[in-house]
Short mmCIF file of C-alpha atoms in Angstrom, two decimals:
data_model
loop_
_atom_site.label_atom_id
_atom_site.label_comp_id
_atom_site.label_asym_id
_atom_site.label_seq_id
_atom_site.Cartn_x
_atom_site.Cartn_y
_atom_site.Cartn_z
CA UNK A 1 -51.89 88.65 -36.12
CA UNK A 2 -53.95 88.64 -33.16
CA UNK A 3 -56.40 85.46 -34.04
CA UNK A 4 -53.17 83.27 -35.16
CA UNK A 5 -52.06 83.66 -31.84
CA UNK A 6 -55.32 82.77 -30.69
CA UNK A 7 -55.32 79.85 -32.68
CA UNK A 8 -51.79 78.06 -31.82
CA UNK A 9 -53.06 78.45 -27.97
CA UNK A 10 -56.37 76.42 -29.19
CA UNK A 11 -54.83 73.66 -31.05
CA UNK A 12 -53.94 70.77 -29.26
CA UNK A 13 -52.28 68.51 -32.32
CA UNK A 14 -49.08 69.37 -33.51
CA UNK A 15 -49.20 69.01 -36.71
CA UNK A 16 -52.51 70.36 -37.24
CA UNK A 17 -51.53 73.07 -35.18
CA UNK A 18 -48.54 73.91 -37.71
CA UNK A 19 -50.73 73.10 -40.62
CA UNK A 20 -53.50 76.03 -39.89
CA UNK A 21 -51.18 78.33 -38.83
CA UNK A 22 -49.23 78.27 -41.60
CA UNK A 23 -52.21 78.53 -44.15
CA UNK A 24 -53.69 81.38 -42.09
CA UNK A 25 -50.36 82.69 -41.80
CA UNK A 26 -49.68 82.99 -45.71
CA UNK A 27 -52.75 84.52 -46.33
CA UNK A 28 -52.16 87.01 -43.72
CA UNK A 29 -48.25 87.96 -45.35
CA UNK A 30 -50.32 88.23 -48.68
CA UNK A 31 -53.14 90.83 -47.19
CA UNK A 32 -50.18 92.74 -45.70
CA UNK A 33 -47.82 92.74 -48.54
CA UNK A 34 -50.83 93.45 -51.16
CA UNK A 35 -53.73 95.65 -49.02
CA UNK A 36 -55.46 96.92 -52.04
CA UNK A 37 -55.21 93.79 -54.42
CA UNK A 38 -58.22 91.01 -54.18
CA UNK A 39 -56.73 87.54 -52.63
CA UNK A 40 -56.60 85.19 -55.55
CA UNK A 41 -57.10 81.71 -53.76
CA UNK A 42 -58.54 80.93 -50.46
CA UNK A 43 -60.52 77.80 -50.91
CA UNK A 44 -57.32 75.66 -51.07
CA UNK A 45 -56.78 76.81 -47.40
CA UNK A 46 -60.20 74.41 -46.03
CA UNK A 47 -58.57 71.39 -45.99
CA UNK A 48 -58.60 68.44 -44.05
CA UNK A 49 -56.03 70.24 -41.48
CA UNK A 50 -57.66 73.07 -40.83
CA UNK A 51 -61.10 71.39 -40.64
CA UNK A 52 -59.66 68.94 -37.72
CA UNK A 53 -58.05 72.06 -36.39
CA UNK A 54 -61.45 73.64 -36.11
CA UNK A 55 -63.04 70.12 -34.65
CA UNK A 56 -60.69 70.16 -31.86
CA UNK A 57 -61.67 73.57 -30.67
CA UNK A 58 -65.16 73.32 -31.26
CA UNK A 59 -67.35 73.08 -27.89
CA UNK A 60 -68.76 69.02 -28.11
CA UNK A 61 -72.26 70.38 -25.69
CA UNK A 62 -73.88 72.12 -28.11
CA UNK A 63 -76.72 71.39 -29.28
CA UNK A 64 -77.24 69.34 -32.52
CA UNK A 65 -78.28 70.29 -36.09
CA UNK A 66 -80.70 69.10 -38.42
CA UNK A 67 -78.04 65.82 -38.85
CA UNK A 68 -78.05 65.47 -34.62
CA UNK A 69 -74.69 65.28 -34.99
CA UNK A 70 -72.86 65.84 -32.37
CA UNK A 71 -68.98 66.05 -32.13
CA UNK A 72 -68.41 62.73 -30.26
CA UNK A 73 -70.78 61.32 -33.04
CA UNK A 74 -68.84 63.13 -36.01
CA UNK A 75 -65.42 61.99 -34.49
CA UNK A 76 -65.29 58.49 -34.87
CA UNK A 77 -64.67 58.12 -38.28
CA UNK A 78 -62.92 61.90 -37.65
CA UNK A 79 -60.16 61.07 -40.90
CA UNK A 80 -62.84 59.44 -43.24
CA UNK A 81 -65.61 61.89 -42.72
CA UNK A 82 -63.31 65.34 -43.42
CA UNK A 83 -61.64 63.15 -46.45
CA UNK A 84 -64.89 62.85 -48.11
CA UNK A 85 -66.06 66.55 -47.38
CA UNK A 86 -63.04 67.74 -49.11
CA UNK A 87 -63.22 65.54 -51.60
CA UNK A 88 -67.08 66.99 -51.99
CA UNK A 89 -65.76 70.44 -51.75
CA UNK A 90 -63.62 69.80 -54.41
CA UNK A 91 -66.15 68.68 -56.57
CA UNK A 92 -68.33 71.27 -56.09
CA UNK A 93 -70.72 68.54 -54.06
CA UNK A 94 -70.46 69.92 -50.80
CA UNK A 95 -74.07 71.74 -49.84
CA UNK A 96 -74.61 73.10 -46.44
CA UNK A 97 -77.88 71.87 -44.62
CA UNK A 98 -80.36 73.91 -43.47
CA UNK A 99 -80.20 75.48 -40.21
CA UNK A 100 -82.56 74.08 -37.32
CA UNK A 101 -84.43 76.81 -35.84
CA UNK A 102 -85.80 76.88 -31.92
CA UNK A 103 -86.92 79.62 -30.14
CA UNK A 104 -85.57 80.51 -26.56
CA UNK A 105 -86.89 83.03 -24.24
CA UNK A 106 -86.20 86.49 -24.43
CA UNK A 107 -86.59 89.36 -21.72
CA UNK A 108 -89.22 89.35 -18.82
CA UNK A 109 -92.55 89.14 -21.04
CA UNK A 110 -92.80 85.51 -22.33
CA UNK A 111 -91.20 86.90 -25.60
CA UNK A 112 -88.88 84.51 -27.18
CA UNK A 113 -86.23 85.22 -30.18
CA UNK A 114 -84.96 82.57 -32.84
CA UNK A 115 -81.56 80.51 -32.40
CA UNK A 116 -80.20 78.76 -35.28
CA UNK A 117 -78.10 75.67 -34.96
CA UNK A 118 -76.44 74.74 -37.79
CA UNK A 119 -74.89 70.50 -38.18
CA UNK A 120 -71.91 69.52 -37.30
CA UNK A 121 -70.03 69.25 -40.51
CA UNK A 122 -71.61 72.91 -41.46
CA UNK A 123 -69.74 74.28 -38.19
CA UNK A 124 -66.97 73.00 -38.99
CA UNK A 125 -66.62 74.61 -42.70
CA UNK A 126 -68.15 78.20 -41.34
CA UNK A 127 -65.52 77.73 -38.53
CA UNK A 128 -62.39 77.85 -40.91
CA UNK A 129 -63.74 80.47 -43.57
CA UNK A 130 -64.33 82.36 -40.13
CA UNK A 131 -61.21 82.20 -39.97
CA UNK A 132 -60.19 82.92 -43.17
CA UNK A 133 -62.20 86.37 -43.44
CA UNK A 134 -60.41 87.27 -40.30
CA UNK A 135 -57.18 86.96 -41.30
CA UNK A 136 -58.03 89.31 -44.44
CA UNK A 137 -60.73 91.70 -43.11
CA UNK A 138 -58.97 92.44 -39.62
CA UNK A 139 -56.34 94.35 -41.14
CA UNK A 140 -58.97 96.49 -43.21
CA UNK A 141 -61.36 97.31 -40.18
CA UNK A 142 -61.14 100.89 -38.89
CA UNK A 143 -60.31 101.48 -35.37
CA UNK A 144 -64.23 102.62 -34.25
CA UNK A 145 -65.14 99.25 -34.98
CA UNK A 146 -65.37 96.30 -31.83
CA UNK A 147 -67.62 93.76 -32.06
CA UNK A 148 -66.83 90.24 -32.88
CA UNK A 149 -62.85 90.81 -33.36
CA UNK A 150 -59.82 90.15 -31.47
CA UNK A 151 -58.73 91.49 -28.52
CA UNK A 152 -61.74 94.70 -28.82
CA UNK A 153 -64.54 93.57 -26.10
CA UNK A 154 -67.65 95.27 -25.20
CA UNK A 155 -65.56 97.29 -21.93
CA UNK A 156 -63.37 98.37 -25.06
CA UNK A 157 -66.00 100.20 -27.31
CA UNK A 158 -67.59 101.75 -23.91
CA UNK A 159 -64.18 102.91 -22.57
CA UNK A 160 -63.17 104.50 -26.13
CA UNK A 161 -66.87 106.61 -26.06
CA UNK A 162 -66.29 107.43 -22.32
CA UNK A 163 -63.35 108.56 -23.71
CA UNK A 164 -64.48 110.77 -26.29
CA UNK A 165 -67.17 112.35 -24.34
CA UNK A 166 -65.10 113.42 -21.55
CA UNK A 167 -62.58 114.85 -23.24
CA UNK A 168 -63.36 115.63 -26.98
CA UNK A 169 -65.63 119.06 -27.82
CA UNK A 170 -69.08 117.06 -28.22
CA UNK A 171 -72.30 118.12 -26.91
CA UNK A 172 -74.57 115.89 -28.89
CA UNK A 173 -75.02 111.92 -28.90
CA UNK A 174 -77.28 109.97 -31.80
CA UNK A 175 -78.48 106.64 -30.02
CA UNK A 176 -78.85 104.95 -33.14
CA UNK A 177 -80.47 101.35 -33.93
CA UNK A 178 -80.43 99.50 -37.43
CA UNK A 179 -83.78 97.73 -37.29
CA UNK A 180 -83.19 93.46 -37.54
CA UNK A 181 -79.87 94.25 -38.62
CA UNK A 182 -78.74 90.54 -39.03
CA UNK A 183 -82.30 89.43 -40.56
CA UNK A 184 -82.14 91.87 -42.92
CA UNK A 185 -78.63 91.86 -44.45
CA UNK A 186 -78.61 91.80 -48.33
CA UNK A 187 -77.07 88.92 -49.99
CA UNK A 188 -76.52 90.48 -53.13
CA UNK A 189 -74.39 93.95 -51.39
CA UNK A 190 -72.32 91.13 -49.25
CA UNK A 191 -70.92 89.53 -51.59
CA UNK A 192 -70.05 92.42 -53.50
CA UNK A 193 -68.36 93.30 -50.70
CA UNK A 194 -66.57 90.13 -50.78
CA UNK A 195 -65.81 90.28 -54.11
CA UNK A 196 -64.34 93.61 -53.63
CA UNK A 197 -61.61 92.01 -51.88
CA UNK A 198 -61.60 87.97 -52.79
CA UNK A 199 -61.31 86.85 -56.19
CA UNK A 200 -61.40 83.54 -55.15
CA UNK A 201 -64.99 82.35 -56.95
CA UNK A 202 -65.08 78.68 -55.46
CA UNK A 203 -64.62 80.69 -51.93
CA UNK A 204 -67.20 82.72 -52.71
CA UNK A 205 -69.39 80.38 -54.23
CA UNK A 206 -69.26 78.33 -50.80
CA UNK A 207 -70.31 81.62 -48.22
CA UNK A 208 -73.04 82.43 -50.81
CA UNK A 209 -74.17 78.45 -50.37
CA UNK A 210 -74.67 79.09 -46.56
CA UNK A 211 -76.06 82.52 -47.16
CA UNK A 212 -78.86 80.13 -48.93
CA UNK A 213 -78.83 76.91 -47.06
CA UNK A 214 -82.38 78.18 -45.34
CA UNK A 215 -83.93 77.23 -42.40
CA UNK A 216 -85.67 74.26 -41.21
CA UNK A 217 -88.41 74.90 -38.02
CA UNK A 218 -90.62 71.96 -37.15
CA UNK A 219 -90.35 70.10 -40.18
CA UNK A 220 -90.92 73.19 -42.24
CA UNK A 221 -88.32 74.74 -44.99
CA UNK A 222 -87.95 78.36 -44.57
CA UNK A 223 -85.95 80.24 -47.55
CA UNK A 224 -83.16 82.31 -46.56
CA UNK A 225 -83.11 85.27 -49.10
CA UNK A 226 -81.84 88.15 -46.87
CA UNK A 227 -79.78 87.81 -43.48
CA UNK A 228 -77.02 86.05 -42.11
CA UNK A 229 -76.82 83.06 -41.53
CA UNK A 230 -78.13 82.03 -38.23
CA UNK A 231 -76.42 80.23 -35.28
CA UNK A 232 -73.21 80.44 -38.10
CA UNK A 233 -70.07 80.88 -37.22
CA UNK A 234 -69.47 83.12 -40.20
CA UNK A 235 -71.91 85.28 -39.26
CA UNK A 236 -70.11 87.71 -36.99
CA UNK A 237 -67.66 88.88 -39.15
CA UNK A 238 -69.95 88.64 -42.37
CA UNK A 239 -72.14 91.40 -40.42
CA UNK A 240 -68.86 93.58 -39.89
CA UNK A 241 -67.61 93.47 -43.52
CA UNK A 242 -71.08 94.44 -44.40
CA UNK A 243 -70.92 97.58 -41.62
CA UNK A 244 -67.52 97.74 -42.19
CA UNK A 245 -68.86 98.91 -46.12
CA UNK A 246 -72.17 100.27 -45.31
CA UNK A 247 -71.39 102.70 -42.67
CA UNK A 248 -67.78 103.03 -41.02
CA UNK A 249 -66.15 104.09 -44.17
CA UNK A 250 -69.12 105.86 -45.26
CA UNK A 251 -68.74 107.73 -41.82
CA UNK A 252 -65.14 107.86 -41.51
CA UNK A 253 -64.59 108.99 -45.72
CA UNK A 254 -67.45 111.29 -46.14
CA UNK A 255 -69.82 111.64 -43.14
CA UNK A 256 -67.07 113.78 -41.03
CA UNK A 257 -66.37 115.90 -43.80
CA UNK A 258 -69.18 117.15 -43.88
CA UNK A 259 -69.73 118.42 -40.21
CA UNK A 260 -68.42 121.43 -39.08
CA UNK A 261 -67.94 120.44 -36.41
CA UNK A 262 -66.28 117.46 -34.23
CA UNK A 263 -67.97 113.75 -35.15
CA UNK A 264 -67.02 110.05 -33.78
CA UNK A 265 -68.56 106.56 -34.00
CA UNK A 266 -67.63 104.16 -32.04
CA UNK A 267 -69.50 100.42 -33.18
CA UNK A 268 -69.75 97.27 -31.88
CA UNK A 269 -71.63 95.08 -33.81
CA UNK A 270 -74.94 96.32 -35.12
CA UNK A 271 -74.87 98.65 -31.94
CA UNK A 272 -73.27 101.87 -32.70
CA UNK A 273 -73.51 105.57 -30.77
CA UNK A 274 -72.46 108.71 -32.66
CA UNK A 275 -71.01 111.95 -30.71
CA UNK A 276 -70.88 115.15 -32.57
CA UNK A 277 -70.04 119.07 -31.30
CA UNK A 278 -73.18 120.76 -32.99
CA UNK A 279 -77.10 120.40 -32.88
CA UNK A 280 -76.78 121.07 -36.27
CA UNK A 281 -74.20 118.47 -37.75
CA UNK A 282 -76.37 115.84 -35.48
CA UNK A 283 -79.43 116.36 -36.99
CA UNK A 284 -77.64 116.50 -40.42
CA UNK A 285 -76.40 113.18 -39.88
CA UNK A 286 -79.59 111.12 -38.70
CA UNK A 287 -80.91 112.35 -42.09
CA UNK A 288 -78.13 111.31 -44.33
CA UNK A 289 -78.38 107.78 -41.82
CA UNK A 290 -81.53 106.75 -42.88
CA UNK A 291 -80.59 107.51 -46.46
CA UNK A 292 -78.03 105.42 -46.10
CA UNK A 293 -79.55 102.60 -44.50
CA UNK A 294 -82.04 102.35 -47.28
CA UNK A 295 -79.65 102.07 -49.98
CA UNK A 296 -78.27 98.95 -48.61
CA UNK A 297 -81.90 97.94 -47.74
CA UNK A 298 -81.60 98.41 -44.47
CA UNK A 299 -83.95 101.17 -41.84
CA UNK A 300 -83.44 102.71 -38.50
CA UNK A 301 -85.67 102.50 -35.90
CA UNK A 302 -86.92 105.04 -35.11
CA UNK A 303 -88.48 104.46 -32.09
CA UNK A 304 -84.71 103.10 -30.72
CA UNK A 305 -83.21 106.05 -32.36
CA UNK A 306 -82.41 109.54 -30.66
CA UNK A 307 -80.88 112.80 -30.51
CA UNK A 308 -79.56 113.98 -27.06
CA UNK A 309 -77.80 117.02 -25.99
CA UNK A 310 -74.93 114.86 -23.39
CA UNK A 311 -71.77 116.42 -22.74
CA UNK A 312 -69.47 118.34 -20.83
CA UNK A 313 -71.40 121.34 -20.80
CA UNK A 314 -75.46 119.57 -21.37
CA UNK A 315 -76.32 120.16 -17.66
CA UNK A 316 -75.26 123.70 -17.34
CA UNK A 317 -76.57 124.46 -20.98
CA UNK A 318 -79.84 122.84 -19.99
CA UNK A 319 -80.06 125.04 -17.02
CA UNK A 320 -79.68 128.21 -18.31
CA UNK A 321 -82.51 127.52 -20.46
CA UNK A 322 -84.59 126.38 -17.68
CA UNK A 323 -84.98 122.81 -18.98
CA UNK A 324 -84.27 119.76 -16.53
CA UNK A 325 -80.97 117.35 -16.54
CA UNK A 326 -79.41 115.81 -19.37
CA UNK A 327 -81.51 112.99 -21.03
CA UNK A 328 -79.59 109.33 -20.77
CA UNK A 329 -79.24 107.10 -23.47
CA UNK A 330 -78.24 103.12 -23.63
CA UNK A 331 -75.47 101.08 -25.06
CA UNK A 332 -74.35 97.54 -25.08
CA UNK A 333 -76.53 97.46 -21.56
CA UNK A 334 -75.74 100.24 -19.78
CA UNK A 335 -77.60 103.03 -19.11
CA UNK A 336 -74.82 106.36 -19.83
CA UNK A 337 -75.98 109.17 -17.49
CA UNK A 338 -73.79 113.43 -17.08
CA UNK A 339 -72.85 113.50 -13.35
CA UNK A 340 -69.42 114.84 -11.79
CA UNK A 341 -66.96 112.96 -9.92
CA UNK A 342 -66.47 114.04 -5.80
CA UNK A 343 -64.43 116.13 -7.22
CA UNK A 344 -66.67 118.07 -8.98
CA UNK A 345 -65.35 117.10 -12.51
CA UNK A 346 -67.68 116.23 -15.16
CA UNK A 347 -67.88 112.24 -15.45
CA UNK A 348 -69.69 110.25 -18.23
CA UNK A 349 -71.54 107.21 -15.46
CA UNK A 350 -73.16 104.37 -16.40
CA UNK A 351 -75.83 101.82 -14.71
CA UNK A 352 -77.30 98.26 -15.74
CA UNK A 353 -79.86 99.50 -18.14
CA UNK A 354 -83.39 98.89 -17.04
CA UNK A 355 -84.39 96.21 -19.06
CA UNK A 356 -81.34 94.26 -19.06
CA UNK A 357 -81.54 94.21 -15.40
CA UNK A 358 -84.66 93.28 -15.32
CA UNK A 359 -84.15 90.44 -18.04
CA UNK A 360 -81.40 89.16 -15.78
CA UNK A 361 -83.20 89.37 -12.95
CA UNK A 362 -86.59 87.24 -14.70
CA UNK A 363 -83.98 84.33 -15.76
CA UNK A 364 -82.61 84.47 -12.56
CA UNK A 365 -85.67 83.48 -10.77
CA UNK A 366 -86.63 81.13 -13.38
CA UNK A 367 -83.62 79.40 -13.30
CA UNK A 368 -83.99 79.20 -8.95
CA UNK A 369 -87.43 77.91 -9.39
CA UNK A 370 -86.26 75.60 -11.89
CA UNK A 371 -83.54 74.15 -9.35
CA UNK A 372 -85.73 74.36 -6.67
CA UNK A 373 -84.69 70.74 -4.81
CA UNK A 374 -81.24 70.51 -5.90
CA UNK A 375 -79.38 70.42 -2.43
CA UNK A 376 -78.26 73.84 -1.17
CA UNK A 377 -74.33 72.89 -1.63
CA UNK A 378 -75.02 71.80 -5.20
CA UNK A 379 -77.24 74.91 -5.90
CA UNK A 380 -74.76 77.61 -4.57
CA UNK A 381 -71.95 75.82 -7.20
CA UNK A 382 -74.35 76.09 -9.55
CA UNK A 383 -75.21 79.10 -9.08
CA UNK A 384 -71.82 81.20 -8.51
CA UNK A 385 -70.79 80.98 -12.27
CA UNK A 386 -74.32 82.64 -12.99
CA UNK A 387 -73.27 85.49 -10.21
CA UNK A 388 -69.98 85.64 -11.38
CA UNK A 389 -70.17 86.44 -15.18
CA UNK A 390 -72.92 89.04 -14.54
CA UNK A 391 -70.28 90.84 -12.56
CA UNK A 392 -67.91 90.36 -14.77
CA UNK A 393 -69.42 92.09 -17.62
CA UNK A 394 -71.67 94.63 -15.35
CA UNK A 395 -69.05 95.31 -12.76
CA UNK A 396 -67.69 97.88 -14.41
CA UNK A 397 -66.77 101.51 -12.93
CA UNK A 398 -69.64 103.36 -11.12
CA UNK A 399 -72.37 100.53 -11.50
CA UNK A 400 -72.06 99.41 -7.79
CA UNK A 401 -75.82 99.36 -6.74
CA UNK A 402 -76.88 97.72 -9.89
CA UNK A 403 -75.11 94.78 -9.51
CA UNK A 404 -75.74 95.04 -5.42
CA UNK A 405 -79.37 94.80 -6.05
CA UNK A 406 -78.93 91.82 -8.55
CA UNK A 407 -77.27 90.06 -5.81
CA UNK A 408 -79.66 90.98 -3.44
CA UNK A 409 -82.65 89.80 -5.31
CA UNK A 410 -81.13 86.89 -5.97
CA UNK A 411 -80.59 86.02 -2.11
CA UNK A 412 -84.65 87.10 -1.84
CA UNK A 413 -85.30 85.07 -4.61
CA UNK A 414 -83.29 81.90 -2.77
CA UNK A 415 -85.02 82.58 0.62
CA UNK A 416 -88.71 82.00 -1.59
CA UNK A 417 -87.14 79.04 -2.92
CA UNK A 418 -86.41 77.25 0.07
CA UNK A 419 -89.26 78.30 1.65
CA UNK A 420 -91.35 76.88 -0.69
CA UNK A 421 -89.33 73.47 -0.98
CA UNK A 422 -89.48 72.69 2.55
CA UNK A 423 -93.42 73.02 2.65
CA UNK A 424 -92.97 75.40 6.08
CA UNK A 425 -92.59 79.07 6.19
CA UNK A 426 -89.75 78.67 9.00
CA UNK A 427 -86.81 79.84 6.89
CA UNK A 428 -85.51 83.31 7.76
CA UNK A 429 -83.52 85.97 5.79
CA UNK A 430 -81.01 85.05 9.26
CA UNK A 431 -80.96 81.55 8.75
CA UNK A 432 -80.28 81.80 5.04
CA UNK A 433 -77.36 83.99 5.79
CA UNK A 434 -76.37 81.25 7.91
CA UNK A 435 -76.22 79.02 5.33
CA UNK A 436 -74.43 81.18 3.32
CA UNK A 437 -71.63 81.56 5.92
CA UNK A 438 -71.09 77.59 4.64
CA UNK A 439 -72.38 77.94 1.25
CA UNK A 440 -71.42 81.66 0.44
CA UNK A 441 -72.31 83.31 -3.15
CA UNK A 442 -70.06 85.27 -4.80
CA UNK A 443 -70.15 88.88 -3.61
CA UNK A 444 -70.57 91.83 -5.99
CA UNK A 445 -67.81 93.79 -6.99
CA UNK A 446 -66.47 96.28 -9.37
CA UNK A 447 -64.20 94.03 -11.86
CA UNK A 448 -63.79 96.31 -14.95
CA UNK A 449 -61.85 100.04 -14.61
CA UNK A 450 -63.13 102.86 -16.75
CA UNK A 451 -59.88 104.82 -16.46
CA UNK A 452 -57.22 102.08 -16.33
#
């Protein structure tokens, strides 16, 4: 399977290498020999190989947990210390700790969102039943479905709907939004989902631990009765078995038949846009949404949420009836606009949504200003890896001038910088660009194909 592959190109023992492999590998034969039968024993499979495994690929910069450990700390004594947490497992000893809680800023408005980080030793366990629920859930995940899995990136999920709309008989899109998603997940409905599938009760005893471990923000304990966990590695995939449950097969087994006409999801993560043929069969379906969402105690936003005629045939159907052009609608930061190519075909385009860009572009300058007397060859290094991952994800087919202007703003932001830092208003957009003949940025360019 895709993340065992993944795995033997992580793994830098030998051994341990062959030892997780070959547990994730026997768990994966048993999924594909028995696809409808629960997996009997899992917990047998976090072991002192796999949890050294998962140490040697974790990243050692991250921040520390409640314990501040980090993974130079946890690695001197690496064979004692993941002795005595099996041995704890084993005995039914092994608790996780709570998860330390900061805040970090978020967007352009002084708004900040929580980040959990859970200890060391805590990583380590979430990392390997991570892997575990991969090996058994991957197989079971329905094809609409991209976030957090192997191989299926955000480009993935927005070439499939670029796909659909441009060729399949839809003329309506739902811009749906599951309010808190991953705050809000129900403990109880997850691991009946689990159970659905894992018999295993020690294995399920242990996610339901972390599920509880709670939170711990300035010296405060903070129950964790709904949500995921946060920070976790488990996290991601718990959040797609529980979607996985709550609303592709619901969509894919009983939503569709009921349309008359043509329906598709495509998902990634708690993001998800919905494409039907018929006003009708739209409408039809943000009503039987919300129902949904409230059985599994879960609401839509409705403020995020919309119905939109988009589509082939939404600009000339718009003008007949003397309305204006097609309305837009986001997804996973982009901005999805009608328009025709030079040839006159119809093309689904997309931009940098507004408020990512401008998100970007706030962190940007903060992160300049922050820098502002590092020396201009150390700030440029710095600062192409910033450049080039925003162009790696936004550079994508028709969203030239978005990323342009982010590189432009960033040059305007540079030439306040050094204006400032040299106490003198002598530097000039032309003597900047000078400097950048010596010190160049990374220039902007398309690095993701719709079509290919």
């Amino acid at each position: 399977m895709r993340n065992m592959n993944q795995a033997r190109e992580t793994f830098t023992t030998p051994e341990v290498e062959t030892g997780m492999s070959t547990e994730l590998a026997r768990i994966a034969e048993v999924v594909q020999k028995y696809p409808n039968e629960k997996i009997q024993t899992l917990a047998h499979a976090i072991n002192v190989n796999s949890l050294k495994a998962k140490h040697q690929k974790l990243d050692g910069k991250k921040a520390a947990g409640i314990d501040e450990a980090s993974k130079a700390d946890y690695g001197q004594q690496l064979e004692q210390n993941l002795e005595q947490l099996v041995e704890r497992m084993k005995r039914q000893a092994y608790k996780p700790q709570p998860v330390r809680r900061v805040h970090i800023p978020k967007g352009n408005k002084g708004e900040t969102r929580p980040l959990g980080i859970p200890s060391y030793e805590d990583k380590l366990v979430q990392g390997v039943i991570a892997d575990i629920l991969n090996e058994i859930y991957e197989p079971k995940f329905l094809e609409l479905s991209y976030g957090f899995r192997p191989g299926r990136s955000c480009h993935d999920a927005i070439k499939s709907l670029n796909h659909i709309i441009e060729t399949k008989r839809v003329n309506y899109i739902v811009d749906a939004d599951i309010k808190g998603f991953f705050d809000n997940v129900d403990h109880n409905w997850l691991m009946e989902f689990l159970a659905h599938d894992i018999a295993d009760k020690n294995f399920l005893r242990l996610v339901k631990r972390f599920l509880k471990a709670g939170i711990m923000e300035e010296g405060k304990y903070i129950r964790s009765d709904v949500g995921t966990p946060q920070g976790g590695l488990i996290s991601p995939i718990l959040a797609n078995i529980y979607l996985h449950y709550t609303l592709d097969l619901w969509f894919e087994k009983r939503v569709r038949r009921q349309m008359k006409g043509e329906s598709y999801m495509i998902r990634y993560a708690d993001d998800f846009a919905c494409a039907f043929q018929y006003e009708e069969d739209a409408r039809k379906f943000y009503e039987m949404l919300k129902e949904r969402l409230q059985e599994f105690n879960l609401q839509i936003s409705e403020e995020k949420t919309k119905i939109i005629e988009f589509g082939r045939f939404a600009a000339s159907n718009r003008a007949k009836r003397g309305e204006g052009k097609p309305r837009t609608f986001d997804f996973l930061g982009f901005t999805h606009y009608c328009s025709r190519s030079k040839k006159g075909k119809f093309r689904v385009k997309r931009k940098t949504s507004r408020k990512k860009l401008s998100a970007k572009m706030t962190n940007m300058k903060k992160w300049m200003w922050e820098n502002m007397h590092t020396p201009i060859p150390t700030l440029v290094a710095k600062l192409n890896p910033k450049l080039r991952g925003h162009y790696q994800y936004y550079g994508i087919t028709d969203n030239t001038r978005s990323i342009k202007k982010f590189h432009y703003e960033t040059m305007r932001t540079m030439l306040k910088v050094l204006r400032r830092r040299s106490q003198k208003d002598n530097m000039t957009w032309e003597k900047l660009l000078n400097i950048l003949e010596y010190y160049p940025l990374v220039k902007p360019a398309i690095q993701v194909s719709i079509y290919s």
